[in-house]
Amino acid sequence: MTLIRGFKRSITKVGRAAAYSPAGLEFARALLASRADSPVRRIIKAKGLEGRIRRIASESLPPGIYFAKLTIGGWESWKGKPFRLFQDGKVVYGNKVEPPARGFPLEYRNIMVTSDDISHFTLDIDAPYELKIGRGAFTTPQQLKYDDQYGVEQHGDVFYSLRGNTTNPKKMLITFPGFGPSTTRISYAVSYLKDLTDADLKDTLMVCFQDRYLVAGSYMMVDNAGRPLDHRVRHAIDGLRSRFHIDQAAMLFFGASKGGTIAIQYAKYFPNASLLLAVPQMNLPYYFSKPFFKDNLFRNPALRDTDQPEDRLRRYFAEGRKIDYFYTNSDELSNHSLIELISDVPNLAKYRIDGQHSDVARAALPAMLGIIRRFLKGPVDQQFGCEELRTFRHGQTVQVQVRVDPAASEVTGANWFIEGWNGRTRFLQLMTEHSYNFVKYTSMEQSLFPAYDSIDQLSSVVAMEATGTTWTGSLPGPVKPGTRIPKLKMSSQPLTLHAESASEYVILDGDAFARYRYRCHRLASDGDTMEIHFVPDAEAEVAEALSGDISRRIAYKAVIQPLDGWSMADLVALRFVIAAGVQRLLIVVHGDGYVQASEVLSAVDWDDVCLLNRESEAVLAGAGQQ
């Protein structure tokens, strides 16, 4: 007990060095690895030492790297405004000011810094602030209570809780967490899926990982020191799988939002496992370019240098892996124009949900729980009769309404879908239940799009219950989209910086899409600028702009031909500059459409952008360097 009491004493410089030495780290981890009801753990809790011991056990950082906690006072005057914390003139963290949990200060914990001298730090807003720096991770009483409630334990540098059958499981369900609010007192959650019962999990080991790195998680790609986590997380998963002799085909990886992206990352080591994904991010630098991330995760080079989730998922598509993917068209930041357009992929089921990013998992919860329970306990399938089909055309969209038989009308609490096929890919569009329980229909927000949906391949209506029971009824006839809107061939190919011949690229956002033909090639490996020419013909030769401007070095040059007007031209420009990984963006508009183009392109959300009209060689819009 003397050692335990030692943690409570004020820690001197020598004491800190001893506490955070390898021996101190191992001792702290051994204490936390003891049973929660053991005498030593009870003493630790009674004396209020758990938070301090967890700090020491958190992670062994290399010399010269520290954890920092920033507390901002008077935040009300800065609500919604951006802020940045500088160390010696370099940004180490930034975000937008949001209200903290009621009754608590506004804190940002576990910012990684390379000095423990607070005189090296400044904040770029005129608000009072406090900065604490130490060798151990900062936490809160609420986080400790949460970890205790859900059984989260530390295993080396990896954190997870175990549920279900921990003695002789035959299957594994591995879950990964999404983001919480940036100012929450519980920064690191788990995807515990409380709806699943012990009976559901009687044959299954459920492993709920916690993304306990950096301020709010690192997508479990790097630890707090920026070192890759791959081998440590893989070792944790494979160690549990090997211990219980579980076949890879009896593994399911699940995650929503950030958790879905992490699931994609670690499923690569288990090629026979299945995936259940909801709104994962396909391109991390693109997703991190939005205000909440651009001064924190966007600046982390490790998250750019790794394989992007889109690339890995495309490999899974080529391998024919079993994937259930829930998404919404109103989430182009996450989708990156992949899942909306991909087709003819075997073993892929696409579930399109109306609403925004945060709505999908909640709206589709019965279907996702049903998929999980079918994995856990096996499928239960029922048939019903679909007695009537009606089709409605509104502008560029099509809606359907069906009448189901009495047996199906008694199904409650399920997700209803209209189902069809895009080649070998199963496509399901969420439907709405009418006040008459025998009527199901697609609302305006759930409309089908003749331009790119295979409407004539819709064949059935499906009800997915959270219990795992799936009801299916064949449509009484085909859905007829009409001939007024032609079906377009939409490319699902990724954007590339190495397109010597003209390629097609499509962006989809909500109910709108835009197609482009483009060429792109590298000019200078040490360049700092992405140069984009919007032209009437992608095949035309185009000279470099500002060839005499020695302040700019062109890294890549793209020639882009819009095929559907200027809609979303700002997004395609943003995707190019982020793919190039450079600081500056130079856009040149050719032809007579520069007035309309400037209205769209001047809205590109990038700090250092210059927009030119090639014909007059005048600057139409621009922003200063970062």
XYZ file of C-alpha atoms in Angstrom:
626
model
C 0.000 0.000 0.000
C 3.015 2.295 0.411
C 3.445 2.427 -3.360
C -0.222 3.265 -3.813
C -0.035 6.068 -1.251
C 2.955 7.378 -3.143
C 0.787 8.228 -6.123
C -1.220 10.622 -3.970
C 1.757 12.680 -2.810
C 2.618 15.779 -4.806
C 4.918 14.658 -7.588
C 8.255 16.433 -7.835
C 10.294 16.542 -11.021
C 12.226 13.474 -9.872
C 9.002 11.807 -8.745
C 7.365 12.425 -12.122
C 10.319 10.856 -13.900
C 10.046 7.786 -11.680
C 6.272 7.541 -12.007
C 6.410 7.729 -15.812
C 9.396 5.396 -16.115
C 8.873 1.937 -17.665
C 8.711 0.445 -14.160
C 6.100 2.985 -13.038
C 4.055 2.393 -16.173
C 4.094 -1.372 -15.708
C 3.174 -1.056 -12.025
C 0.256 1.273 -12.813
C -0.974 -1.050 -15.550
C -0.710 -4.045 -13.219
C -2.899 -2.220 -10.688
C -5.523 -1.468 -13.330
C -5.378 -5.040 -14.651
C -6.438 -6.424 -11.268
C -10.075 -7.393 -10.809
C -12.458 -4.470 -10.368
C -13.673 -5.926 -7.063
C -10.210 -6.746 -5.736
C -9.030 -5.096 -2.455
C -6.369 -3.034 -4.197
C -8.848 -1.641 -6.747
C -11.315 -0.818 -3.962
C -8.602 1.115 -2.092
C -7.656 2.957 -5.282
C -11.260 4.054 -5.838
C -11.851 4.945 -2.187
C -8.803 7.228 -2.129
C -9.662 8.853 -5.466
C -6.471 7.628 -7.110
C -7.875 5.957 -10.220
C -7.590 9.000 -12.465
C -3.990 9.618 -11.447
C -3.004 5.988 -11.906
C -4.716 5.894 -15.300
C -2.669 8.929 -16.348
C 0.540 7.113 -15.474
C -0.650 3.924 -17.188
C -1.959 5.716 -20.276
C 0.950 5.499 -22.656
C 4.723 5.553 -22.643
C 5.546 8.619 -24.716
C 8.940 9.180 -26.313
C 11.113 11.833 -24.622
C 10.027 15.350 -25.507
C 6.336 14.603 -26.132
C 3.663 15.610 -23.629
C -0.098 15.698 -23.077
C -1.715 19.129 -22.717
C -5.098 20.241 -21.435
C -6.460 23.580 -22.649
C -9.223 25.285 -20.643
C -10.817 28.363 -22.245
C -12.688 30.875 -20.091
C -15.316 33.339 -21.277
C -16.196 31.021 -24.141
C -19.670 32.532 -24.539
C -18.188 35.543 -26.372
C -16.468 33.218 -28.837
C -19.205 30.653 -29.443
C -19.041 29.334 -33.024
C -15.706 31.080 -33.705
C -12.496 29.238 -34.587
C -9.479 29.227 -32.302
C -5.936 27.922 -32.591
C -3.323 27.032 -29.986
C 0.248 27.782 -31.081
C 3.519 26.373 -29.814
C 6.439 28.564 -30.893
C 4.324 29.939 -33.760
C 3.170 26.550 -35.032
C -0.432 25.361 -34.724
C -0.700 22.344 -32.396
C -4.491 22.330 -32.073
C -7.537 24.241 -33.273
C -11.303 23.868 -33.334
C -14.537 25.865 -33.260
C -15.744 27.019 -29.863
C -18.765 25.003 -28.734
C -20.579 25.138 -25.397
C -19.229 22.646 -22.843
C -21.418 20.297 -20.842
C -23.644 22.293 -18.502
C -21.842 23.241 -15.308
C -18.353 22.378 -16.591
C -15.501 24.424 -18.086
C -14.639 24.315 -21.781
C -11.752 21.847 -21.990
C -9.759 20.212 -24.762
C -7.778 17.317 -23.301
C -4.799 15.362 -24.621
C -3.429 17.816 -27.138
C 0.014 16.509 -28.062
C 2.858 19.029 -27.650
C 6.651 18.937 -27.626
C 7.370 21.320 -24.738
C 6.292 21.359 -21.103
C 7.050 25.087 -20.789
C 3.746 26.976 -21.009
C 5.566 30.189 -22.004
C 6.010 28.625 -25.468
C 2.252 28.615 -26.104
C -0.264 31.246 -27.213
C -3.961 31.265 -28.098
C -5.152 33.287 -31.091
C -8.384 34.520 -29.491
C -8.536 37.152 -26.755
C -9.986 34.860 -24.114
C -8.568 33.820 -20.730
C -7.159 30.324 -20.810
C -5.218 27.819 -18.751
C -2.800 25.230 -20.106
C -1.665 22.186 -18.152
C 1.068 19.909 -19.510
C 2.176 16.495 -18.291
C 3.473 13.060 -19.201
C 0.168 11.247 -18.628
C -3.156 11.480 -20.447
C -5.808 13.730 -18.934
C -9.223 12.318 -18.095
C -12.436 13.221 -16.254
C -14.486 11.578 -13.489
C -17.252 11.101 -16.058
C -14.892 9.192 -18.352
C -13.757 6.973 -15.475
C -17.359 6.237 -14.530
C -18.188 5.456 -18.167
C -15.226 3.099 -18.488
C -16.253 1.323 -15.308
C -19.900 1.071 -16.435
C -19.002 -0.530 -19.760
C -16.064 -2.595 -18.555
C -13.406 -0.841 -20.640
C -9.940 -2.130 -19.783
C -6.481 -1.177 -20.959
C -4.444 -3.911 -22.666
C -1.029 -2.438 -23.352
C -1.767 0.586 -25.536
C -5.158 -0.769 -26.715
C -8.484 -0.278 -24.936
C -11.607 -2.424 -25.202
C -14.405 -4.106 -23.281
C -15.603 -7.683 -23.649
C -19.217 -8.856 -23.670
C -21.108 -12.048 -24.296
C -19.490 -15.470 -24.232
C -15.977 -15.024 -22.860
C -15.442 -18.741 -22.192
C -16.008 -20.733 -25.394
C -17.386 -18.460 -28.125
C -17.868 -19.649 -31.684
C -18.154 -16.170 -33.235
C -16.693 -12.672 -32.812
C -18.464 -9.320 -33.158
C -15.928 -6.469 -33.224
C -17.238 -2.905 -32.859
C -15.571 0.483 -33.190
C -16.842 3.858 -31.905
C -17.888 7.061 -33.634
C -17.247 10.654 -32.533
C -18.975 12.314 -29.597
C -19.413 16.096 -29.209
C -16.021 17.822 -29.163
C -16.610 19.285 -25.686
C -18.079 16.185 -24.045
C -16.790 15.018 -20.665
C -16.673 11.505 -22.156
C -14.266 11.879 -25.060
C -13.785 8.171 -25.676
C -16.865 5.977 -26.086
C -17.459 2.386 -27.139
C -20.087 1.010 -29.513
C -21.666 -1.215 -26.886
C -24.974 -1.949 -28.689
C -27.003 -2.197 -25.485
C -29.965 -3.655 -27.419
C -28.033 -6.913 -27.735
C -28.773 -9.225 -24.808
C -26.811 -12.016 -23.162
C -29.108 -14.444 -24.974
C -28.197 -12.831 -28.311
C -24.505 -13.187 -27.480
C -24.575 -16.676 -25.958
C -22.259 -18.041 -28.686
C -20.421 -14.816 -29.475
C -17.539 -12.837 -28.017
C -18.221 -9.119 -28.502
C -15.146 -6.863 -28.501
C -15.932 -3.142 -28.148
C -12.863 -1.043 -28.953
C -12.254 2.444 -27.604
C -10.427 4.995 -29.769
C -8.561 6.501 -26.821
C -5.978 8.596 -28.636
C -5.428 12.341 -29.144
C -8.236 14.751 -28.209
C -11.168 12.730 -29.545
C -9.633 9.723 -31.276
C -7.224 9.061 -34.137
C -9.384 6.601 -36.098
C -7.201 4.071 -34.256
C -4.522 4.606 -36.885
C -1.879 6.226 -34.670
C -1.216 6.421 -30.943
C -0.695 9.643 -29.027
C 2.903 9.893 -30.205
C 1.904 9.457 -33.854
C 3.179 5.872 -34.067
C 1.126 3.400 -36.150
C -1.332 1.307 -34.142
C -1.893 -1.309 -36.838
C 0.128 -4.143 -35.367
C -1.095 -3.552 -31.796
C -4.794 -3.567 -32.688
C -4.355 -6.482 -35.077
C -2.508 -8.414 -32.355
C -5.346 -7.753 -29.890
C -8.023 -8.990 -32.307
C -6.057 -11.972 -33.556
C -5.024 -12.907 -30.030
C -8.673 -13.222 -28.969
C -9.601 -15.031 -32.192
C -6.749 -17.508 -31.832
C -7.375 -18.130 -28.148
C -10.913 -19.316 -28.880
C -10.131 -20.888 -32.281
C -12.703 -18.742 -34.075
C -12.829 -19.014 -37.853
C -12.452 -15.737 -39.764
C -15.744 -16.432 -41.530
C -17.402 -16.233 -38.087
C -16.254 -12.615 -37.549
C -18.283 -9.439 -38.131
C -16.733 -5.951 -38.062
C -19.192 -3.155 -37.240
C -18.928 0.616 -37.009
C -20.831 3.819 -37.742
C -19.198 7.036 -38.981
C -15.638 7.050 -37.601
C -16.255 3.515 -36.346
C -17.109 2.340 -39.851
C -13.842 3.748 -41.150
C -11.904 1.944 -38.405
C -13.759 -1.294 -39.224
C -12.623 -0.980 -42.856
C -9.048 -0.430 -41.649
C -8.786 -3.577 -39.510
C -10.939 -5.933 -41.560
C -8.040 -6.077 -44.036
C -6.273 -8.571 -41.773
C -9.253 -10.940 -41.762
C -10.252 -11.394 -45.416
C -13.055 -13.867 -44.723
C -14.796 -11.643 -42.163
C -17.975 -9.696 -42.956
C -18.503 -5.944 -42.546
C -21.511 -3.886 -41.426
C -20.886 -0.203 -42.098
C -22.883 2.994 -41.612
C -21.731 6.310 -43.135
C -17.957 5.694 -42.899
C -15.553 8.361 -44.156
C -13.941 7.365 -47.448
C -11.230 10.035 -47.692
C -9.867 11.301 -44.389
C -8.021 14.449 -45.577
C -11.163 15.520 -47.462
C -13.388 14.888 -44.447
C -10.931 16.653 -42.115
C -10.929 19.793 -44.277
C -14.140 20.951 -42.583
C -13.870 23.538 -39.756
C -13.969 21.184 -36.771
C -10.973 19.162 -37.997
C -8.834 21.374 -40.225
C -6.621 22.579 -37.340
C -6.259 19.215 -35.640
C -6.674 15.888 -37.484
C -6.216 17.517 -40.911
C -2.708 18.538 -39.840
C -1.717 15.007 -38.785
C 0.492 13.662 -41.586
C 0.066 10.044 -40.485
C -3.631 10.158 -41.376
C -2.813 11.402 -44.878
C 0.055 9.028 -45.547
C -1.913 5.878 -44.736
C -4.039 4.031 -47.295
C -7.351 5.840 -47.536
C -10.537 3.896 -46.668
C -11.849 4.347 -50.221
C -8.824 2.544 -51.665
C -9.130 -0.301 -49.186
C -12.883 -0.639 -49.726
C -12.418 -0.810 -53.494
C -10.062 -3.735 -52.916
C -12.719 -5.418 -50.781
C -15.230 -4.900 -53.617
C -12.805 -6.571 -56.032
C -12.408 -9.486 -53.595
C -16.181 -9.936 -53.323
C -16.254 -9.548 -49.532
C -19.626 -9.600 -47.769
C -20.491 -5.973 -46.926
C -23.719 -4.337 -45.747
C -23.353 -0.555 -46.215
C -25.839 2.092 -44.953
C -25.531 5.603 -46.380
C -27.342 8.768 -47.391
C -26.895 10.784 -50.570
C -26.772 13.920 -48.387
C -23.294 13.117 -47.062
C -20.811 13.804 -49.824
C -18.098 14.604 -47.258
C -18.175 10.984 -46.063
C -19.177 9.199 -49.276
C -16.624 10.880 -51.555
C -18.834 9.764 -54.466
C -18.163 6.057 -54.073
C -21.046 4.164 -52.505
C -23.758 6.140 -54.324
C -22.410 5.139 -57.736
C -20.737 1.764 -57.263
C -22.582 -1.183 -58.851
C -22.159 -4.773 -60.017
C -20.121 -5.725 -56.933
C -20.848 -9.248 -55.642
C -21.874 -9.650 -51.985
C -22.409 -5.898 -51.533
C -25.763 -4.656 -50.187
C -26.361 -0.865 -50.324
C -29.030 0.602 -48.013
C -29.924 4.194 -48.904
C -31.410 6.178 -46.024
C -32.852 9.689 -46.237
C -31.566 12.406 -43.902
C -28.178 13.729 -42.877
C -25.049 11.896 -41.733
C -26.117 11.761 -38.096
C -29.613 10.470 -38.967
C -28.608 7.244 -40.705
C -27.638 4.924 -37.836
C -30.661 5.974 -35.788
C -33.140 5.674 -38.663
C -31.791 2.295 -39.795
C -31.223 0.795 -36.331
C -33.836 -2.008 -36.709
C -32.244 -3.157 -39.971
C -28.696 -3.009 -38.587
C -29.664 -4.871 -35.418
C -31.447 -7.407 -37.617
C -28.301 -7.971 -39.670
C -26.256 -8.427 -36.489
C -28.756 -10.888 -35.001
C -28.875 -12.859 -38.257
C -25.098 -13.145 -37.937
C -25.370 -14.159 -34.275
C -28.239 -16.632 -34.454
C -28.892 -17.389 -38.110
C -31.493 -15.987 -40.523
C -35.257 -16.131 -40.099
C -37.110 -15.431 -43.364
C -40.804 -14.868 -43.998
C -42.768 -14.206 -47.182
C -45.758 -11.932 -47.747
C -47.895 -10.756 -50.606
C -47.455 -7.361 -52.227
C -50.901 -6.654 -53.630
C -50.612 -3.311 -55.400
C -47.913 -1.046 -56.863
C -48.301 2.594 -57.869
C -45.659 4.847 -59.427
C -45.510 8.663 -59.243
C -43.178 10.942 -61.213
C -42.140 14.327 -59.818
C -39.645 16.387 -61.802
C -36.401 14.420 -61.985
C -37.515 11.746 -59.504
C -39.828 8.764 -59.107
C -41.782 7.642 -56.041
C -43.512 4.346 -55.387
C -46.323 3.161 -53.167
C -47.190 -0.441 -52.362
C -50.008 -2.235 -50.584
C -49.004 -5.275 -48.522
C -51.116 -8.222 -47.360
C -52.654 -8.498 -43.853
C -49.782 -10.584 -42.468
C -47.189 -7.976 -43.443
C -49.365 -5.099 -42.219
C -49.016 -6.518 -38.706
C -45.207 -6.161 -38.770
C -44.251 -3.215 -36.551
C -40.986 -1.518 -35.645
C -39.242 -2.736 -38.780
C -37.362 -0.874 -41.503
C -39.171 -1.180 -44.855
C -37.243 -1.049 -48.121
C -37.930 -1.333 -51.814
C -35.267 -3.678 -53.158
C -33.616 -4.372 -56.478
C -30.282 -5.080 -58.118
C -27.538 -3.008 -59.759
C -25.845 -5.861 -61.566
C -24.587 -8.138 -58.770
C -25.088 -5.465 -56.102
C -28.212 -5.478 -53.951
C -29.816 -2.036 -53.600
C -32.384 -1.124 -50.943
C -34.116 2.255 -50.592
C -35.747 3.031 -47.241
C -39.534 3.504 -47.331
C -42.054 5.196 -45.026
C -44.990 3.533 -43.288
C -48.351 5.164 -43.962
C -50.923 5.751 -41.214
C -52.737 2.882 -42.937
C -50.463 0.037 -41.884
C -50.961 -1.837 -45.154
C -49.444 1.020 -47.215
C -45.680 1.641 -47.587
C -44.241 4.374 -49.800
C -41.156 6.386 -50.655
C -41.483 9.993 -49.489
C -40.065 12.938 -51.436
C -36.837 12.571 -49.450
C -36.730 8.866 -50.358
C -37.241 9.396 -54.090
C -35.613 7.275 -56.768
C -33.516 8.892 -59.497
C -34.019 7.659 -63.071
C -30.706 9.255 -64.112
C -28.646 6.780 -62.086
C -30.896 4.367 -60.129
C -31.717 1.027 -61.791
C -35.421 1.564 -61.223
C -36.502 -1.064 -63.733
C -34.569 -3.678 -61.689
C -36.575 -3.142 -58.501
C -38.274 -6.411 -57.710
C -39.469 -6.668 -54.102
C -40.393 -4.994 -50.830
C -38.465 -6.002 -47.707
C -39.173 -5.508 -43.998
C -36.179 -5.965 -41.685
C -36.989 -6.457 -38.022
C -34.509 -5.848 -35.216
C -35.075 -9.471 -34.153
C -33.337 -10.734 -37.289
C -36.532 -11.728 -39.086
C -36.708 -10.492 -42.691
C -39.994 -10.343 -44.623
C -39.912 -10.280 -48.416
C -42.711 -9.742 -50.928
C -42.313 -9.660 -54.702
C -43.659 -6.608 -56.486
C -46.758 -7.379 -58.595
C -45.104 -5.746 -61.613
C -42.107 -3.651 -62.695
C -41.547 -0.077 -61.574
C -41.635 2.052 -64.735
C -39.437 5.149 -64.549
C -40.737 6.535 -67.849
C -38.703 7.696 -70.809
C -38.543 11.450 -70.191
C -35.343 11.199 -68.122
C -32.689 8.970 -69.737
C -30.578 6.614 -67.649
C -27.039 7.972 -67.680
C -23.846 5.965 -67.484
C -22.216 7.277 -64.318
C -18.580 6.526 -63.694
C -17.656 5.289 -60.221
C -13.922 5.533 -60.910
C -11.792 7.314 -58.305
C -10.168 10.679 -58.843
C -6.532 10.284 -59.883
C -3.680 12.745 -60.261
C -2.190 10.590 -63.020
C -4.665 10.672 -65.928
C -2.751 11.246 -69.146
C -5.849 10.508 -71.248
C -9.263 11.997 -70.544
C -11.125 10.244 -67.718
C -14.603 10.765 -66.290
C -15.351 11.681 -62.697
C -18.731 12.172 -61.024
C -19.679 14.025 -57.843
C -23.032 13.384 -56.214
C -24.463 15.523 -53.399
C -28.047 15.171 -52.228
C -30.361 15.069 -55.225
C -27.802 16.660 -57.598
C -24.858 15.293 -59.543
C -22.169 16.684 -61.801
C -19.966 14.901 -64.345
C -16.517 15.951 -65.502
C -13.923 14.858 -68.047
C -10.364 15.604 -67.023
C -6.672 15.031 -67.519
C -4.030 15.486 -64.827
C -0.287 15.033 -64.495
C 2.589 15.948 -62.184
C 4.898 18.867 -62.970
C 7.154 19.288 -59.909
C 7.682 16.861 -57.060
C 8.501 19.749 -54.708
C 5.631 21.938 -55.905
C 3.303 23.822 -53.576
C 0.387 24.540 -55.966
C -2.414 22.597 -57.629
C -3.207 24.278 -60.946
C -6.676 23.592 -62.383
C -7.934 24.732 -65.797
C -11.681 24.582 -66.439
C -12.018 24.283 -70.212
C -14.652 23.574 -72.883
C -12.698 20.524 -74.118
C -10.609 18.247 -71.895
C -8.602 17.079 -74.914
C -7.307 20.576 -75.728
C -3.740 21.523 -74.912
C -3.502 24.193 -72.245
C -0.444 26.243 -71.313
C 0.493 26.790 -67.675
C -0.847 29.929 -66.051
C 1.439 32.505 -64.443
C 4.487 30.845 -65.955
C 6.597 33.801 -64.882
C 5.455 33.700 -61.249
C 8.434 32.217 -59.431
C 6.584 32.423 -56.078
C 4.475 29.423 -57.113
C 5.750 25.959 -57.969
C 3.128 23.864 -59.744
C 2.959 20.344 -58.338
C 0.072 19.079 -60.507
C -1.846 20.481 -63.435
C -5.412 19.366 -64.201
C -7.541 20.197 -67.226
C -11.237 19.751 -66.429
C -14.274 19.893 -68.700
C -17.631 20.283 -66.891
C -20.329 18.185 -68.585
C -23.314 19.426 -66.564
C -22.655 23.131 -66.087
C -20.815 24.600 -63.123
C -22.705 22.741 -60.427
C -20.292 21.487 -57.737
C -17.201 22.758 -59.572
C -16.015 24.065 -56.202
C -16.131 20.534 -54.785
C -14.153 18.996 -57.637
C -11.492 21.712 -57.242
C -11.322 21.043 -53.496
C -10.958 17.308 -54.047
C -8.065 17.886 -56.454
C -6.069 20.165 -54.139
C -6.566 17.835 -51.164
C -5.527 14.819 -53.248
C -2.408 16.729 -54.316
C -1.523 17.447 -50.689
C -0.311 20.980 -51.444
C -0.946 24.333 -49.807
C -2.069 26.496 -52.712
C -4.799 26.258 -55.323
C -4.757 28.130 -58.634
C -7.944 27.948 -60.748
C -8.094 29.238 -64.318
C -11.407 29.532 -66.189
C -11.311 29.352 -70.006
C -14.073 30.343 -72.413
C -17.023 32.641 -71.942
C -18.499 31.084 -68.785
C -16.234 32.796 -66.281
C -18.929 34.984 -64.707
C -21.106 32.015 -63.799
C -18.050 29.958 -62.916
C -16.716 32.583 -60.534
C -19.945 32.512 -58.522
C -19.365 28.826 -57.805
C -15.572 28.648 -57.671
C -15.109 31.668 -55.412
C -16.808 29.539 -52.735
C -14.024 26.903 -52.704
C -13.357 26.243 -49.016
C -9.571 26.557 -49.096
C -7.302 29.056 -47.354
C -4.958 29.863 -50.242
C -6.874 29.970 -53.530
C -6.540 32.214 -56.569
C -9.165 32.327 -59.332
C -8.315 33.709 -62.790
C -10.139 34.429 -66.017
C -7.785 33.180 -68.715
C -9.243 35.426 -71.411
C -8.558 38.663 -69.523
C -5.832 37.248 -67.227
C -7.504 39.113 -64.378
C -7.834 37.837 -60.852
C -11.528 37.369 -60.082
C -11.240 36.201 -56.514
C -8.592 35.124 -54.082
C -7.581 34.572 -50.525
C -4.358 35.241 -48.699
C -1.870 32.593 -47.797
C -2.474 30.640 -44.659
